[in-house]
């Protein structure tokens, strides 16, 4: 996985077809030195890079020469330029994922959520979390380790499963797994707790009644990208 705005050194196969993927967008262009023995094709979000093998037939004895000289590729993806310094090597085909940078993520989130009021943004993010269909523009953040118990919910453990920053929208979100020790009927208002964030704007449970041993899902939306 590589980011825009920097030179990324990568190893590519010098005999198989390598795959480049533009995450969340299309590859507009691929620039490289035409003098080198390289073939490049692109279509939509994908591009394929092949270092050409030189064959010499010397009275029936065929010898193959593989590219080992490094090459630079400049790939336009999502309105950004990715600079790839490739080292052709005797390895299997590689897949390179062009990951959006902060500027691209912020623009994509602004396009996605900009027309919505705050309540609609919270609903959209919550559904994306519960349906496990997060846009590529949402930045994954390491969740907190361990379990958490809220003062108003003794005997109910919370484990943060996933956290995202929605750059450009000034929001962040977390999904927690809710595990009670005994049957419980939950109230979403009980999760408006500073231990889950200081600027909570929305709390959603996938179900309110849980038996002992069952696990529910809780989504908390906050103002602020870093929590």
mmCIF file of C-alpha atoms in Angstrom:
data_model
loop_
_atom_site.group_PDB
_atom_site.id
_atom_site.type_symbol
_atom_site.label_atom_id
_atom_site.label_comp_id
_atom_site.label_asym_id
_atom_site.label_seq_id
_atom_site.Cartn_x
_atom_site.Cartn_y
_atom_site.Cartn_z
ATOM 1 C CA UNK A 1 0.000 0.000 0.000
ATOM 2 C CA UNK A 2 1.405 3.398 -0.967
ATOM 3 C CA UNK A 3 0.423 7.020 -0.324
ATOM 4 C CA UNK A 4 0.563 10.072 -2.620
ATOM 5 C CA UNK A 5 3.008 12.944 -2.291
ATOM 6 C CA UNK A 6 6.068 10.778 -1.635
ATOM 7 C CA UNK A 7 8.343 8.367 -3.470
ATOM 8 C CA UNK A 8 7.545 4.760 -2.580
ATOM 9 C CA UNK A 9 10.176 2.092 -3.225
ATOM 10 C CA UNK A 10 8.547 -1.192 -4.189
ATOM 11 C CA UNK A 11 9.583 -4.556 -5.612
ATOM 12 C CA UNK A 12 7.784 -5.829 -8.692
ATOM 13 C CA UNK A 13 7.996 -9.116 -10.526
ATOM 14 C CA UNK A 14 10.274 -8.938 -13.564
ATOM 15 C CA UNK A 15 8.549 -11.875 -15.277
ATOM 16 C CA UNK A 16 4.871 -11.826 -14.193
ATOM 17 C CA UNK A 17 2.149 -9.196 -14.654
ATOM 18 C CA UNK A 18 1.940 -6.792 -11.697
ATOM 19 C CA UNK A 19 -1.366 -5.230 -10.635
ATOM 20 C CA UNK A 20 -1.863 -1.613 -9.491
ATOM 21 C CA UNK A 21 -5.185 -0.704 -7.842
ATOM 22 C CA UNK A 22 -6.501 2.828 -7.260
ATOM 23 C CA UNK A 23 -8.500 2.547 -4.036
ATOM 24 C CA UNK A 24 -11.837 4.348 -4.271
ATOM 25 C CA UNK A 25 -11.265 5.909 -7.697
ATOM 26 C CA UNK A 26 -9.883 5.495 -11.192
ATOM 27 C CA UNK A 27 -6.378 5.541 -12.630
ATOM 28 C CA UNK A 28 -6.306 8.503 -14.985
ATOM 29 C CA UNK A 29 -2.768 8.088 -16.308
ATOM 30 C CA UNK A 30 0.480 6.140 -15.905
ATOM 31 C CA UNK A 31 3.748 7.797 -16.985
ATOM 32 C CA UNK A 32 7.050 5.951 -17.366
ATOM 33 C CA UNK A 33 10.139 5.939 -19.583
ATOM 34 C CA UNK A 34 9.069 4.721 -23.026
ATOM 35 C CA UNK A 35 12.661 3.696 -23.817
ATOM 36 C CA UNK A 36 12.566 0.910 -21.262
ATOM 37 C CA UNK A 37 11.172 -2.555 -21.946
ATOM 38 C CA UNK A 38 7.895 -2.047 -20.112
ATOM 39 C CA UNK A 39 4.274 -2.638 -21.110
ATOM 40 C CA UNK A 40 1.469 -0.877 -19.202
ATOM 41 C CA UNK A 41 -2.303 -1.143 -19.613
ATOM 42 C CA UNK A 42 -5.009 0.566 -17.574
ATOM 43 C CA UNK A 43 -8.773 0.297 -17.242
ATOM 44 C CA UNK A 44 -10.904 1.973 -14.574
ATOM 45 C CA UNK A 45 -9.345 1.522 -11.147
ATOM 46 C CA UNK A 46 -6.770 -1.010 -12.386
ATOM 47 C CA UNK A 47 -3.442 -0.928 -14.202
ATOM 48 C CA UNK A 48 -1.103 -3.742 -15.146
ATOM 49 C CA UNK A 49 2.683 -3.493 -15.434
ATOM 50 C CA UNK A 50 4.799 -6.049 -17.292
ATOM 51 C CA UNK A 51 8.573 -5.917 -17.693
ATOM 52 C CA UNK A 52 9.304 -7.390 -21.107
ATOM 53 C CA UNK A 53 11.600 -10.396 -21.324
ATOM 54 C CA UNK A 54 14.273 -10.300 -24.019
ATOM 55 C CA UNK A 55 14.781 -13.592 -25.844
ATOM 56 C CA UNK A 56 17.822 -14.433 -27.957
ATOM 57 C CA UNK A 57 17.826 -17.491 -30.228
ATOM 58 C CA UNK A 58 21.397 -18.583 -30.867
ATOM 59 C CA UNK A 59 21.150 -21.495 -33.320
ATOM 60 C CA UNK A 60 18.279 -23.068 -31.455
ATOM 61 C CA UNK A 61 19.466 -22.260 -27.954
ATOM 62 C CA UNK A 62 17.039 -19.694 -26.517
ATOM 63 C CA UNK A 63 18.258 -17.505 -23.684
ATOM 64 C CA UNK A 64 16.047 -15.103 -21.751
ATOM 65 C CA UNK A 65 17.174 -11.854 -20.210
ATOM 66 C CA UNK A 66 15.049 -10.346 -17.424
ATOM 67 C CA UNK A 67 14.910 -6.666 -16.483
ATOM 68 C CA UNK A 68 16.746 -5.747 -13.293
ATOM 69 C CA UNK A 69 17.191 -1.995 -13.806
ATOM 70 C CA UNK A 70 14.924 0.106 -11.525
ATOM 71 C CA UNK A 71 12.189 2.200 -13.152
ATOM 72 C CA UNK A 72 9.965 5.051 -11.990
ATOM 73 C CA UNK A 73 6.218 5.161 -12.547
ATOM 74 C CA UNK A 74 4.054 8.242 -11.997
ATOM 75 C CA UNK A 75 0.453 7.150 -11.505
ATOM 76 C CA UNK A 76 -2.460 9.635 -11.428
ATOM 77 C CA UNK A 77 -5.197 8.335 -9.127
ATOM 78 C CA UNK A 78 -8.002 10.219 -7.330
ATOM 79 C CA UNK A 79 -6.531 13.557 -8.408
ATOM 80 C CA UNK A 80 -3.159 12.778 -6.803
ATOM 81 C CA UNK A 81 0.199 11.618 -8.167
ATOM 82 C CA UNK A 82 1.797 8.463 -6.792
ATOM 83 C CA UNK A 83 5.523 8.086 -7.458
ATOM 84 C CA UNK A 84 6.623 4.446 -7.553
ATOM 85 C CA UNK A 85 10.326 3.607 -7.650
ATOM 86 C CA UNK A 86 10.228 -0.025 -8.702
ATOM 87 C CA UNK A 87 12.942 -2.620 -8.366
ATOM 88 C CA UNK A 88 12.269 -5.507 -10.794
ATOM 89 C CA UNK A 89 12.994 -8.791 -9.022
ATOM 90 C CA UNK A 90 12.616 -12.524 -9.501
ATOM 91 C CA UNK A 91 9.465 -12.721 -7.397
ATOM 92 C CA UNK A 92 5.787 -13.587 -8.096
ATOM 93 C CA UNK A 93 3.354 -10.976 -9.421
ATOM 94 C CA UNK A 94 2.720 -8.144 -6.963
ATOM 95 C CA UNK A 95 -0.371 -6.052 -6.209
ATOM 96 C CA UNK A 96 0.179 -2.395 -5.311
ATOM 97 C CA UNK A 97 -2.706 -0.505 -3.708
ATOM 98 C CA UNK A 98 -2.774 3.283 -4.111
ATOM 99 C CA UNK A 99 -4.304 4.482 -0.852
ATOM 100 C CA UNK A 100 -5.924 7.936 -0.610
ATOM 101 C CA UNK A 101 -3.976 10.536 1.352
ATOM 102 C CA UNK A 102 -5.517 12.935 3.851
ATOM 103 C CA UNK A 103 -6.347 15.572 1.222
ATOM 104 C CA UNK A 104 -8.078 13.032 -1.028
ATOM 105 C CA UNK A 105 -9.984 11.488 1.894
ATOM 106 C CA UNK A 106 -11.152 14.895 3.088
ATOM 107 C CA UNK A 107 -12.404 15.837 -0.388
ATOM 108 C CA UNK A 108 -14.178 12.501 -0.835
ATOM 109 C CA UNK A 109 -15.864 12.840 2.562
ATOM 110 C CA UNK A 110 -16.887 16.412 1.792
ATOM 111 C CA UNK A 111 -18.453 15.241 -1.477
ATOM 112 C CA UNK A 112 -20.180 12.349 0.304
ATOM 113 C CA UNK A 113 -21.437 14.101 3.430
ATOM 114 C CA UNK A 114 -21.312 17.801 2.563
ATOM 115 C CA UNK A 115 -24.932 18.051 1.320
ATOM 116 C CA UNK A 116 -26.256 16.458 4.551
ATOM 117 C CA UNK A 117 -27.151 18.099 7.850
ATOM 118 C CA UNK A 118 -25.386 16.805 10.972
ATOM 119 C CA UNK A 119 -28.155 14.350 11.910
ATOM 120 C CA UNK A 120 -28.147 12.854 8.407
ATOM 121 C CA UNK A 121 -24.356 12.553 8.488
ATOM 122 C CA UNK A 122 -24.586 10.614 11.747
ATOM 123 C CA UNK A 123 -27.182 8.255 10.257
ATOM 124 C CA UNK A 124 -25.074 7.687 7.130
ATOM 125 C CA UNK A 125 -21.921 6.900 9.122
ATOM 126 C CA UNK A 126 -23.833 4.648 11.532
ATOM 127 C CA UNK A 127 -25.322 2.597 8.687
ATOM 128 C CA UNK A 128 -21.916 2.273 7.044
ATOM 129 C CA UNK A 129 -20.495 0.914 10.319
ATOM 130 C CA UNK A 130 -23.355 -1.510 11.018
ATOM 131 C CA UNK A 131 -23.444 -2.777 7.425
ATOM 132 C CA UNK A 132 -19.635 -3.168 7.320
ATOM 133 C CA UNK A 133 -19.521 -1.016 4.187
ATOM 134 C CA UNK A 134 -17.110 1.753 5.126
ATOM 135 C CA UNK A 135 -16.116 4.138 2.315
ATOM 136 C CA UNK A 136 -12.431 4.049 1.405
ATOM 137 C CA UNK A 137 -12.241 7.707 2.468
ATOM 138 C CA UNK A 138 -12.880 6.813 6.129
ATOM 139 C CA UNK A 139 -9.498 6.515 7.881
ATOM 140 C CA UNK A 140 -9.123 3.496 10.159
ATOM 141 C CA UNK A 141 -7.753 4.343 13.613
ATOM 142 C CA UNK A 142 -6.439 1.765 16.076
ATOM 143 C CA UNK A 143 -9.218 0.916 18.582
ATOM 144 C CA UNK A 144 -8.641 0.988 22.312
ATOM 145 C CA UNK A 145 -7.458 -2.276 23.852
ATOM 146 C CA UNK A 146 -9.156 -4.067 26.732
ATOM 147 C CA UNK A 147 -12.739 -3.798 27.969
ATOM 148 C CA UNK A 148 -14.718 -0.927 29.442
ATOM 149 C CA UNK A 149 -17.547 -0.907 31.985
ATOM 150 C CA UNK A 150 -19.745 2.180 32.383
ATOM 151 C CA UNK A 151 -20.895 3.314 35.808
ATOM 152 C CA UNK A 152 -24.572 3.078 34.861
ATOM 153 C CA UNK A 153 -24.233 -0.398 33.342
ATOM 154 C CA UNK A 154 -22.546 -2.713 35.844
ATOM 155 C CA UNK A 155 -22.107 -6.234 34.535
ATOM 156 C CA UNK A 156 -22.041 -5.089 30.896
ATOM 157 C CA UNK A 157 -18.679 -5.030 29.135
ATOM 158 C CA UNK A 158 -17.806 -2.899 26.112
ATOM 159 C CA UNK A 159 -15.006 -3.749 23.702
ATOM 160 C CA UNK A 160 -14.081 -1.299 20.961
ATOM 161 C CA UNK A 161 -14.047 -3.239 17.706
ATOM 162 C CA UNK A 162 -13.358 -0.474 15.208
ATOM 163 C CA UNK A 163 -12.694 3.275 15.085
ATOM 164 C CA UNK A 164 -12.650 5.634 12.108
ATOM 165 C CA UNK A 165 -11.858 9.300 11.494
ATOM 166 C CA UNK A 166 -14.064 11.020 8.910
ATOM 167 C CA UNK A 167 -11.582 13.621 7.716
ATOM 168 C CA UNK A 168 -13.055 16.715 6.108
ATOM 169 C CA UNK A 169 -16.323 16.262 8.014
ATOM 170 C CA UNK A 170 -14.909 16.878 11.492
ATOM 171 C CA UNK A 171 -16.354 13.615 12.826
ATOM 172 C CA UNK A 172 -15.175 10.292 14.218
ATOM 173 C CA UNK A 173 -16.974 7.044 15.002
ATOM 174 C CA UNK A 174 -16.463 3.885 17.033
ATOM 175 C CA UNK A 175 -18.159 0.526 17.037
ATOM 176 C CA UNK A 176 -18.295 -1.346 20.342
ATOM 177 C CA UNK A 177 -19.305 -4.918 21.129
ATOM 178 C CA UNK A 178 -21.683 -4.980 24.104
ATOM 179 C CA UNK A 179 -21.613 -8.142 26.259
ATOM 180 C CA UNK A 180 -23.843 -8.451 29.384
ATOM 181 C CA UNK A 181 -23.308 -10.982 32.168
ATOM 182 C CA UNK A 182 -27.087 -11.275 32.675
ATOM 183 C CA UNK A 183 -30.205 -10.524 30.586
ATOM 184 C CA UNK A 184 -30.544 -6.771 30.135
ATOM 185 C CA UNK A 185 -32.736 -4.219 28.373
ATOM 186 C CA UNK A 186 -30.569 -1.325 27.301
ATOM 187 C CA UNK A 187 -31.323 2.368 26.882
ATOM 188 C CA UNK A 188 -29.189 4.189 24.295
ATOM 189 C CA UNK A 189 -29.087 7.241 26.579
ATOM 190 C CA UNK A 190 -27.003 5.198 29.037
ATOM 191 C CA UNK A 191 -24.124 5.370 26.554
ATOM 192 C CA UNK A 192 -23.946 9.162 26.547
ATOM 193 C CA UNK A 193 -20.918 8.772 28.781
ATOM 194 C CA UNK A 194 -17.658 10.753 28.761
ATOM 195 C CA UNK A 195 -15.755 7.462 28.794
ATOM 196 C CA UNK A 196 -16.965 6.966 25.221
ATOM 197 C CA UNK A 197 -16.123 10.494 24.084
ATOM 198 C CA UNK A 198 -16.491 14.125 25.081
ATOM 199 C CA UNK A 199 -18.503 15.340 22.078
ATOM 200 C CA UNK A 200 -20.976 12.554 21.340
ATOM 201 C CA UNK A 201 -23.706 13.503 18.865
ATOM 202 C CA UNK A 202 -25.305 10.095 18.207
ATOM 203 C CA UNK A 203 -25.536 6.677 19.847
ATOM 204 C CA UNK A 204 -27.114 3.650 18.148
ATOM 205 C CA UNK A 205 -27.583 0.054 19.309
ATOM 206 C CA UNK A 206 -28.409 -2.703 16.831
ATOM 207 C CA UNK A 207 -30.785 -4.158 19.473
ATOM 208 C CA UNK A 208 -31.917 -3.178 22.942
ATOM 209 C CA UNK A 209 -32.539 -6.561 24.603
ATOM 210 C CA UNK A 210 -29.621 -8.910 25.182
ATOM 211 C CA UNK A 211 -29.389 -12.239 26.960
ATOM 212 C CA UNK A 212 -26.373 -13.385 28.937
ATOM 213 C CA UNK A 213 -23.705 -14.536 26.489
ATOM 214 C CA UNK A 214 -25.132 -12.528 23.579
ATOM 215 C CA UNK A 215 -23.257 -9.663 21.958
ATOM 216 C CA UNK A 216 -24.777 -6.456 20.647
ATOM 217 C CA UNK A 217 -23.250 -3.712 18.532
ATOM 218 C CA UNK A 218 -23.048 -0.073 19.563
ATOM 219 C CA UNK A 219 -22.049 2.807 17.264
ATOM 220 C CA UNK A 220 -20.969 6.127 18.774
ATOM 221 C CA UNK A 221 -20.550 9.236 16.575
ATOM 222 C CA UNK A 222 -18.513 12.190 17.877
ATOM 223 C CA UNK A 223 -17.545 15.661 16.753
ATOM 224 C CA UNK A 224 -13.825 15.869 16.117
ATOM 225 C CA UNK A 225 -11.703 13.608 13.922
ATOM 226 C CA UNK A 226 -9.319 12.543 16.717
ATOM 227 C CA UNK A 227 -10.798 11.130 19.889
#
